[in-house]
Amino acid sequence: MFAAARTYVEWHNRFREPKIRLEVASYFRSPVAELLELQRRGAEVVLGFTTSDTGLDAASAAERLKIPLIAVSASTSMLAGKDDWFFRVQPSTRADSSAYSRFFRFRNIGTLAVVAASDNAPYVLAFIRDIYVKGSPRMLGPFLLSEIQRADDALAALDPDGILVVGPTSFSIWASQRATKLWPRAELFLSLWSITGLGPQEYPLLGKPFLFSTAFSPLAISETHPFIAAWREEYAADVTFTVDRTFLALELFRLAAEDVRRGNATSFRESLAMSRHIEGPGGDVIMDRYGDAHTHPYFFRWDGERL
């Protein structure tokens, strides 16, 4: 996220107004110390917190300190629909679960084995719950990685139609390899969290064709987009979900700054809470007055060679 933010600020400051000053603070245990430090340095808005567990803590801290916070993802539905100081450019797990439920029906998935990481519980539990309440498909698990590593006969006999892996990228690569070996007939689905750090060059690491849904389309990336050109020049790397969402978060800040020009934290909060259409290199989002993002989901299948 930092690399994308730095590239955005350098690109923006070369060509556009108002100029943006980027301050960086490290997050360790409590977000309060980080937010206080950034306030001391004159930050008017804070950008950060990519996971739902840190996002929940940071949203509470931002409310107490009265400083607007824009999250790149932190998509748990526990943070949706609140009139607070927290904003995000990624739709909630409630929207993700609706997309995945339609996806499962389209692929005729009757039973779904869920393999989930044990960390970032606000995202994992909200995403699984939001799928479960839709009523389809029938869910098995969630299973921890340690459970499917044992690969006993009872687990193998479950023989699900689909596998859903929910976790960070490194966990998802390992869990996908183990789960598809245990249940070779099942189609493999990855959560949004699983693919946030993956570019097309890393897809073969999953070991099998897989499907996923996301608000970000890697196929929509335009090489002529000025920010993308700046990113490629700096890093010669794939444009991942995190790069795209960081761009959208900073665009939201820029639009609010144009409205406020010189104001205080309350003025920024009021501007950020306006409904907006933000154009991004990998897809657009609509922001509502609660700081929640809305968009149409994309559905993808990587067939082992192409997306």
mmCIF file of C-alpha atoms in Angstrom:
data_model
loop_
_atom_site.group_PDB
_atom_site.id
_atom_site.type_symbol
_atom_site.label_atom_id
_atom_site.label_comp_id
_atom_site.label_asym_id
_atom_site.label_seq_id
_atom_site.Cartn_x
_atom_site.Cartn_y
_atom_site.Cartn_z
ATOM 1 C CA MET A 1 0.000 0.000 0.000
ATOM 2 C CA PHE A 2 2.801 2.452 0.860
ATOM 3 C CA ALA A 3 4.480 2.010 -2.526
ATOM 4 C CA ALA A 4 1.207 2.743 -4.327
ATOM 5 C CA ALA A 5 0.494 5.750 -2.087
ATOM 6 C CA ARG A 6 3.949 7.225 -2.648
ATOM 7 C CA THR A 7 3.665 6.715 -6.423
ATOM 8 C CA TYR A 8 0.230 8.364 -6.441
ATOM 9 C CA VAL A 9 1.393 11.408 -4.452
ATOM 10 C CA GLU A 10 4.478 11.926 -6.627
ATOM 11 C CA TRP A 11 2.417 11.575 -9.812
ATOM 12 C CA HIS A 12 -0.377 13.826 -8.513
ATOM 13 C CA ASN A 13 1.971 16.564 -7.331
ATOM 14 C CA ARG A 14 3.652 16.732 -10.749
ATOM 15 C CA PHE A 15 0.432 17.413 -12.630
ATOM 16 C CA ARG A 16 -2.441 18.418 -10.334
ATOM 17 C CA GLU A 17 -3.594 20.676 -7.525
ATOM 18 C CA PRO A 18 -3.908 20.939 -4.578
ATOM 19 C CA LYS A 19 -0.559 19.431 -3.631
ATOM 20 C CA ILE A 20 -0.571 16.488 -1.227
ATOM 21 C CA ARG A 21 1.944 16.008 1.577
ATOM 22 C CA LEU A 22 2.432 12.370 2.569
ATOM 23 C CA GLU A 23 3.283 11.537 6.187
ATOM 24 C CA VAL A 24 3.974 7.958 7.265
ATOM 25 C CA ALA A 25 3.573 6.334 10.682
ATOM 26 C CA SER A 26 4.050 2.663 11.544
ATOM 27 C CA TYR A 27 1.207 0.672 13.061
ATOM 28 C CA PHE A 28 2.093 -1.872 15.731
ATOM 29 C CA ARG A 29 -0.435 -2.598 18.479
ATOM 30 C CA SER A 30 -2.750 0.344 19.045
ATOM 31 C CA PRO A 31 -3.929 2.646 16.247
ATOM 32 C CA VAL A 32 -4.442 5.464 18.755
ATOM 33 C CA ALA A 33 -0.706 6.197 18.975
ATOM 34 C CA GLU A 34 -0.385 6.266 15.186
ATOM 35 C CA LEU A 35 -3.374 8.557 14.694
ATOM 36 C CA LEU A 36 -2.195 10.905 17.437
ATOM 37 C CA GLU A 37 1.268 11.082 15.857
ATOM 38 C CA LEU A 38 -0.179 11.880 12.438
ATOM 39 C CA GLN A 39 -2.455 14.528 13.948
ATOM 40 C CA ARG A 40 0.587 16.091 15.629
ATOM 41 C CA ARG A 41 2.300 16.288 12.221
ATOM 42 C CA GLY A 42 -0.690 18.106 10.754
ATOM 43 C CA ALA A 43 -2.420 15.271 8.914
ATOM 44 C CA GLU A 44 -5.990 16.195 7.988
ATOM 45 C CA VAL A 45 -7.010 12.689 6.881
ATOM 46 C CA VAL A 46 -5.464 9.271 7.578
ATOM 47 C CA LEU A 47 -5.185 6.546 4.939
ATOM 48 C CA GLY A 48 -4.472 2.982 5.973
ATOM 49 C CA PHE A 49 -5.579 -0.234 7.663
ATOM 50 C CA THR A 50 -6.100 -2.905 5.038
ATOM 51 C CA THR A 51 -7.581 -5.666 7.222
ATOM 52 C CA SER A 52 -10.908 -5.701 9.021
ATOM 53 C CA ASP A 53 -9.501 -6.392 12.498
ATOM 54 C CA THR A 54 -7.177 -3.372 12.390
ATOM 55 C CA GLY A 55 -9.918 -1.388 10.619
ATOM 56 C CA LEU A 56 -12.348 -1.944 13.501
ATOM 57 C CA ASP A 57 -9.778 -0.753 16.040
ATOM 58 C CA ALA A 58 -8.804 2.224 13.888
ATOM 59 C CA ALA A 59 -12.435 3.236 13.217
ATOM 60 C CA SER A 60 -13.055 3.398 16.958
ATOM 61 C CA ALA A 61 -9.875 5.425 17.497
ATOM 62 C CA ALA A 62 -10.720 7.827 14.643
ATOM 63 C CA GLU A 63 -14.144 8.410 16.188
ATOM 64 C CA ARG A 64 -12.621 9.301 19.549
ATOM 65 C CA LEU A 65 -9.913 11.540 18.061
ATOM 66 C CA LYS A 66 -12.213 13.131 15.453
ATOM 67 C CA ILE A 67 -9.924 12.535 12.490
ATOM 68 C CA PRO A 68 -11.280 11.126 9.189
ATOM 69 C CA LEU A 69 -9.938 7.697 8.262
ATOM 70 C CA ILE A 70 -10.010 6.198 4.738
ATOM 71 C CA ALA A 71 -9.370 2.449 4.591
ATOM 72 C CA VAL A 72 -8.150 0.734 1.443
ATOM 73 C CA SER A 73 -10.236 -2.356 2.201
ATOM 74 C CA ALA A 74 -11.259 -3.458 5.764
ATOM 75 C CA SER A 75 -14.462 -4.794 4.247
ATOM 76 C CA THR A 76 -16.214 -6.439 7.196
ATOM 77 C CA SER A 77 -19.961 -5.728 7.231
ATOM 78 C CA MET A 78 -19.561 -4.871 10.938
ATOM 79 C CA LEU A 79 -18.410 -1.418 9.759
ATOM 80 C CA ALA A 80 -21.207 -0.844 7.221
ATOM 81 C CA GLY A 81 -23.895 1.825 7.417
ATOM 82 C CA LYS A 82 -22.404 3.823 10.288
ATOM 83 C CA ASP A 83 -22.485 7.606 10.468
ATOM 84 C CA ASP A 84 -18.924 7.860 11.781
ATOM 85 C CA TRP A 85 -15.406 9.017 10.820
ATOM 86 C CA PHE A 86 -14.546 5.843 8.912
ATOM 87 C CA PHE A 87 -14.633 5.597 5.097
ATOM 88 C CA ARG A 88 -13.531 2.827 2.716
ATOM 89 C CA VAL A 89 -13.332 2.282 -1.032
ATOM 90 C CA GLN A 90 -14.025 -1.466 -0.945
ATOM 91 C CA PRO A 91 -17.620 -2.820 -0.745
ATOM 92 C CA SER A 92 -18.517 -4.702 2.426
ATOM 93 C CA THR A 93 -18.519 -8.463 2.908
ATOM 94 C CA ARG A 94 -22.304 -8.286 2.637
ATOM 95 C CA ALA A 95 -21.986 -7.209 -0.998
ATOM 96 C CA ASP A 96 -19.181 -9.730 -1.601
ATOM 97 C CA SER A 97 -21.269 -12.569 -0.164
ATOM 98 C CA SER A 98 -24.201 -11.734 -2.437
ATOM 99 C CA ALA A 99 -21.900 -11.904 -5.461
ATOM 100 C CA TYR A 100 -20.380 -15.209 -4.343
ATOM 101 C CA SER A 101 -23.811 -16.731 -3.629
ATOM 102 C CA ARG A 102 -24.876 -15.956 -7.196
ATOM 103 C CA PHE A 103 -21.560 -17.341 -8.403
ATOM 104 C CA PHE A 104 -22.109 -20.639 -6.532
ATOM 105 C CA ARG A 105 -25.612 -21.038 -7.966
ATOM 106 C CA PHE A 106 -24.338 -20.366 -11.492
ATOM 107 C CA ARG A 107 -21.653 -23.054 -11.071
ATOM 108 C CA ASN A 108 -24.186 -25.526 -9.539
ATOM 109 C CA ILE A 109 -22.327 -25.798 -6.227
ATOM 110 C CA GLY A 110 -24.547 -27.788 -3.860
ATOM 111 C CA THR A 111 -22.031 -28.343 -1.039
ATOM 112 C CA LEU A 112 -19.161 -26.006 -0.225
ATOM 113 C CA ALA A 113 -16.171 -26.804 2.002
ATOM 114 C CA VAL A 114 -14.783 -23.649 3.604
ATOM 115 C CA VAL A 115 -11.105 -23.490 4.612
ATOM 116 C CA ALA A 116 -10.414 -20.366 6.647
ATOM 117 C CA ALA A 117 -7.519 -18.625 8.352
ATOM 118 C CA SER A 118 -7.729 -18.128 12.107
ATOM 119 C CA ASP A 119 -6.697 -14.449 12.041
ATOM 120 C CA ASN A 120 -8.584 -11.308 10.902
ATOM 121 C CA ALA A 121 -11.763 -12.754 12.439
ATOM 122 C CA PRO A 122 -13.984 -9.702 11.712
ATOM 123 C CA TYR A 123 -13.520 -10.331 7.984
ATOM 124 C CA VAL A 124 -13.489 -14.143 7.997
ATOM 125 C CA LEU A 125 -16.533 -14.571 10.220
ATOM 126 C CA ALA A 126 -18.542 -11.781 8.562
ATOM 127 C CA PHE A 127 -17.838 -13.091 5.054
ATOM 128 C CA ILE A 128 -18.732 -16.708 5.937
ATOM 129 C CA ARG A 129 -21.817 -15.632 7.906
ATOM 130 C CA ASP A 130 -23.026 -13.360 5.111
ATOM 131 C CA ILE A 131 -22.790 -16.279 2.660
ATOM 132 C CA TYR A 132 -24.438 -18.682 5.120
ATOM 133 C CA VAL A 133 -27.522 -16.503 5.638
ATOM 134 C CA LYS A 134 -28.159 -16.544 1.884
ATOM 135 C CA GLY A 135 -29.042 -20.236 2.343
ATOM 136 C CA SER A 136 -27.123 -21.706 -0.573
ATOM 137 C CA PRO A 137 -24.944 -23.699 -0.936
ATOM 138 C CA ARG A 138 -24.800 -26.068 2.049
ATOM 139 C CA MET A 139 -21.602 -25.226 3.895
ATOM 140 C CA LEU A 140 -19.117 -27.673 5.394
ATOM 141 C CA GLY A 141 -16.711 -26.316 7.988
ATOM 142 C CA PRO A 142 -15.068 -23.879 8.255
ATOM 143 C CA PHE A 143 -11.938 -26.009 8.467
ATOM 144 C CA LEU A 144 -8.563 -24.848 9.683
ATOM 145 C CA LEU A 145 -5.480 -25.570 7.604
ATOM 146 C CA SER A 146 -4.242 -27.985 10.268
ATOM 147 C CA GLU A 147 -7.414 -30.064 9.835
ATOM 148 C CA ILE A 148 -7.125 -30.544 6.079
ATOM 149 C CA GLN A 149 -3.390 -31.233 6.361
ATOM 150 C CA ARG A 150 -4.247 -34.453 8.221
ATOM 151 C CA ALA A 151 -6.234 -35.570 5.150
ATOM 152 C CA ASP A 152 -8.079 -38.415 6.908
ATOM 153 C CA ASP A 153 -10.669 -40.624 5.217
ATOM 154 C CA ALA A 154 -13.607 -38.961 6.957
ATOM 155 C CA LEU A 155 -12.706 -35.561 5.516
ATOM 156 C CA ALA A 156 -11.992 -36.964 2.068
ATOM 157 C CA ALA A 157 -15.410 -38.670 2.071
ATOM 158 C CA LEU A 158 -17.169 -35.294 2.319
ATOM 159 C CA ASP A 159 -16.455 -34.831 -1.409
ATOM 160 C CA PRO A 160 -17.821 -31.248 -1.746
ATOM 161 C CA ASP A 161 -18.763 -29.638 -5.059
ATOM 162 C CA GLY A 162 -16.707 -26.560 -4.242
ATOM 163 C CA ILE A 163 -13.920 -25.312 -1.984
ATOM 164 C CA LEU A 164 -13.841 -21.732 -0.682
ATOM 165 C CA VAL A 165 -10.508 -20.550 0.723
ATOM 166 C CA VAL A 166 -10.645 -17.488 2.988
ATOM 167 C CA GLY A 167 -7.365 -16.033 4.203
ATOM 168 C CA PRO A 168 -4.312 -13.964 3.284
ATOM 169 C CA THR A 169 -2.456 -14.683 0.075
ATOM 170 C CA SER A 170 0.323 -16.906 1.468
ATOM 171 C CA PHE A 171 -2.174 -18.939 3.521
ATOM 172 C CA SER A 172 -4.492 -19.268 0.523
ATOM 173 C CA ILE A 173 -1.780 -20.635 -1.756
ATOM 174 C CA TRP A 174 -0.870 -23.346 0.741
ATOM 175 C CA ALA A 175 -4.500 -24.107 1.728
ATOM 176 C CA SER A 176 -5.595 -24.332 -1.915
ATOM 177 C CA GLN A 177 -2.872 -26.839 -2.715
ATOM 178 C CA ARG A 178 -3.822 -29.026 0.260
ATOM 179 C CA ALA A 179 -7.600 -28.754 -0.168
ATOM 180 C CA THR A 180 -7.616 -29.564 -3.884
ATOM 181 C CA LYS A 181 -5.439 -32.611 -3.208
ATOM 182 C CA LEU A 182 -7.937 -33.738 -0.549
ATOM 183 C CA TRP A 183 -11.003 -33.003 -2.707
ATOM 184 C CA PRO A 184 -9.804 -33.230 -6.341
ATOM 185 C CA ARG A 185 -13.309 -33.131 -7.851
ATOM 186 C CA ALA A 186 -14.257 -29.803 -6.261
ATOM 187 C CA GLU A 187 -14.071 -26.419 -7.975
ATOM 188 C CA LEU A 188 -11.787 -23.962 -6.201
ATOM 189 C CA PHE A 189 -13.027 -20.497 -5.171
ATOM 190 C CA LEU A 190 -10.859 -17.833 -3.556
ATOM 191 C CA SER A 191 -12.070 -15.017 -1.331
ATOM 192 C CA LEU A 192 -11.216 -11.415 -2.119
ATOM 193 C CA TRP A 193 -8.685 -11.397 0.733
ATOM 194 C CA SER A 194 -6.959 -14.380 -0.863
ATOM 195 C CA ILE A 195 -6.228 -12.610 -4.137
ATOM 196 C CA THR A 196 -5.481 -9.065 -2.916
ATOM 197 C CA GLY A 197 -1.722 -9.524 -3.218
ATOM 198 C CA LEU A 198 -1.761 -11.819 -6.245
ATOM 199 C CA GLY A 199 -0.967 -10.728 -9.770
ATOM 200 C CA PRO A 200 -1.486 -12.936 -12.836
ATOM 201 C CA GLN A 201 2.126 -14.082 -12.688
ATOM 202 C CA GLU A 202 1.456 -15.742 -9.311
ATOM 203 C CA TYR A 203 -1.801 -17.516 -10.287
ATOM 204 C CA PRO A 204 -0.041 -20.805 -11.214
ATOM 205 C CA LEU A 205 1.055 -21.137 -7.574
ATOM 206 C CA LEU A 206 -2.503 -22.173 -6.662
ATOM 207 C CA GLY A 207 -1.924 -25.436 -8.508
ATOM 208 C CA LYS A 208 -5.365 -25.647 -10.107
ATOM 209 C CA PRO A 209 -7.838 -23.480 -12.060
ATOM 210 C CA PHE A 210 -9.817 -21.275 -9.687
ATOM 211 C CA LEU A 211 -12.654 -18.747 -9.586
ATOM 212 C CA PHE A 212 -13.134 -15.499 -7.700
ATOM 213 C CA SER A 213 -15.286 -12.389 -7.583
ATOM 214 C CA THR A 214 -14.008 -8.885 -6.952
ATOM 215 C CA ALA A 215 -14.850 -5.235 -7.456
ATOM 216 C CA PHE A 216 -11.477 -4.833 -9.166
ATOM 217 C CA SER A 217 -10.918 -6.062 -12.725
ATOM 218 C CA PRO A 218 -7.291 -6.816 -13.666
ATOM 219 C CA LEU A 219 -8.505 -7.091 -17.265
ATOM 220 C CA ALA A 220 -9.798 -3.509 -17.214
ATOM 221 C CA ILE A 221 -6.401 -1.967 -16.462
ATOM 222 C CA SER A 222 -5.483 0.535 -19.149
ATOM 223 C CA GLU A 223 -1.772 0.934 -19.799
ATOM 224 C CA THR A 224 -2.509 4.483 -21.002
ATOM 225 C CA HIS A 225 -3.943 5.536 -17.622
ATOM 226 C CA PRO A 226 -1.484 8.162 -16.320
ATOM 227 C CA PHE A 227 -1.211 6.654 -12.841
ATOM 228 C CA ILE A 228 -0.690 3.157 -14.245
ATOM 229 C CA ALA A 229 2.060 4.495 -16.502
ATOM 230 C CA ALA A 230 3.733 6.057 -13.437
ATOM 231 C CA TRP A 231 3.383 2.795 -11.487
ATOM 232 C CA ARG A 232 4.865 0.707 -14.294
ATOM 233 C CA GLU A 233 7.744 3.157 -14.711
ATOM 234 C CA GLU A 234 8.543 2.986 -11.000
ATOM 235 C CA TYR A 235 8.058 -0.724 -10.276
ATOM 236 C CA ALA A 236 7.466 -2.679 -13.526
ATOM 237 C CA ALA A 237 5.008 -4.762 -11.487
ATOM 238 C CA ASP A 238 1.430 -5.998 -11.829
ATOM 239 C CA VAL A 239 -1.386 -3.702 -10.751
ATOM 240 C CA THR A 240 -2.906 -5.661 -7.883
ATOM 241 C CA PHE A 241 -6.116 -5.088 -5.951
ATOM 242 C CA THR A 242 -4.197 -3.177 -3.271
ATOM 243 C CA VAL A 243 -2.634 -0.802 -5.810
ATOM 244 C CA ASP A 244 -6.026 -0.110 -7.389
ATOM 245 C CA ARG A 245 -7.792 0.471 -4.046
ATOM 246 C CA THR A 246 -4.991 2.745 -2.820
ATOM 247 C CA PHE A 247 -5.502 4.861 -5.940
ATOM 248 C CA LEU A 248 -9.265 5.060 -5.240
ATOM 249 C CA ALA A 249 -8.690 5.976 -1.584
ATOM 250 C CA LEU A 250 -6.383 8.833 -2.542
ATOM 251 C CA GLU A 251 -8.781 9.977 -5.252
ATOM 252 C CA LEU A 252 -11.506 10.166 -2.594
ATOM 253 C CA PHE A 253 -9.186 12.276 -0.455
ATOM 254 C CA ARG A 254 -8.310 14.510 -3.420
ATOM 255 C CA LEU A 255 -11.953 15.166 -4.272
ATOM 256 C CA ALA A 256 -12.717 16.011 -0.653
ATOM 257 C CA ALA A 257 -9.678 18.306 -0.495
ATOM 258 C CA GLU A 258 -10.862 20.186 -3.592
ATOM 259 C CA ASP A 259 -14.153 20.896 -1.833
ATOM 260 C CA VAL A 260 -12.609 21.873 1.475
ATOM 261 C CA ARG A 261 -9.393 23.595 0.349
ATOM 262 C CA ARG A 262 -8.543 24.938 3.797
ATOM 263 C CA GLY A 263 -10.723 23.647 6.582
ATOM 264 C CA ASN A 264 -10.690 21.477 9.669
ATOM 265 C CA ALA A 265 -11.218 17.773 10.330
ATOM 266 C CA THR A 266 -14.978 18.238 10.599
ATOM 267 C CA SER A 267 -15.084 19.921 7.183
ATOM 268 C CA PHE A 268 -13.132 17.019 5.678
ATOM 269 C CA ARG A 269 -15.478 14.508 7.284
ATOM 270 C CA GLU A 270 -18.517 16.298 5.867
ATOM 271 C CA SER A 271 -16.945 16.393 2.406
ATOM 272 C CA LEU A 272 -15.945 12.725 2.530
ATOM 273 C CA ALA A 273 -19.527 11.832 3.515
ATOM 274 C CA MET A 274 -20.922 13.201 0.252
ATOM 275 C CA SER A 275 -22.127 10.702 -2.366
ATOM 276 C CA ARG A 276 -19.476 10.467 -5.090
ATOM 277 C CA HIS A 277 -18.588 8.538 -8.216
ATOM 278 C CA ILE A 278 -14.864 7.755 -8.248
ATOM 279 C CA GLU A 279 -13.170 6.467 -11.388
ATOM 280 C CA GLY A 280 -10.352 3.984 -10.917
ATOM 281 C CA PRO A 281 -7.989 2.155 -13.267
ATOM 282 C CA GLY A 282 -9.542 -1.224 -12.385
ATOM 283 C CA GLY A 283 -13.174 -0.202 -11.913
ATOM 284 C CA ASP A 284 -15.275 2.634 -10.517
ATOM 285 C CA VAL A 285 -17.005 2.903 -7.128
ATOM 286 C CA ILE A 286 -19.962 4.867 -5.800
ATOM 287 C CA MET A 287 -19.516 6.256 -2.291
ATOM 288 C CA ASP A 288 -22.588 6.761 -0.093
ATOM 289 C CA ARG A 289 -23.034 9.164 2.814
ATOM 290 C CA TYR A 290 -21.904 6.539 5.316
ATOM 291 C CA GLY A 291 -18.532 6.181 3.613
ATOM 292 C CA ASP A 292 -19.382 2.755 2.174
ATOM 293 C CA ALA A 293 -18.434 1.855 -1.406
ATOM 294 C CA HIS A 294 -20.753 0.225 -3.944
ATOM 295 C CA THR A 295 -19.984 -1.251 -7.337
ATOM 296 C CA HIS A 296 -20.878 -4.068 -9.706
ATOM 297 C CA PRO A 297 -18.887 -7.245 -9.036
ATOM 298 C CA TYR A 298 -16.685 -8.923 -11.613
ATOM 299 C CA PHE A 299 -16.493 -12.722 -11.904
ATOM 300 C CA PHE A 300 -13.328 -14.439 -13.075
ATOM 301 C CA ARG A 301 -12.005 -17.904 -13.791
ATOM 302 C CA TRP A 302 -8.314 -18.618 -14.245
ATOM 303 C CA ASP A 303 -8.138 -21.747 -16.406
ATOM 304 C CA GLY A 304 -4.505 -22.554 -15.741
ATOM 305 C CA GLU A 305 -3.161 -20.353 -18.516
ATOM 306 C CA ARG A 306 -5.276 -17.214 -18.776
ATOM 307 C CA LEU A 307 -7.892 -15.212 -16.926
#
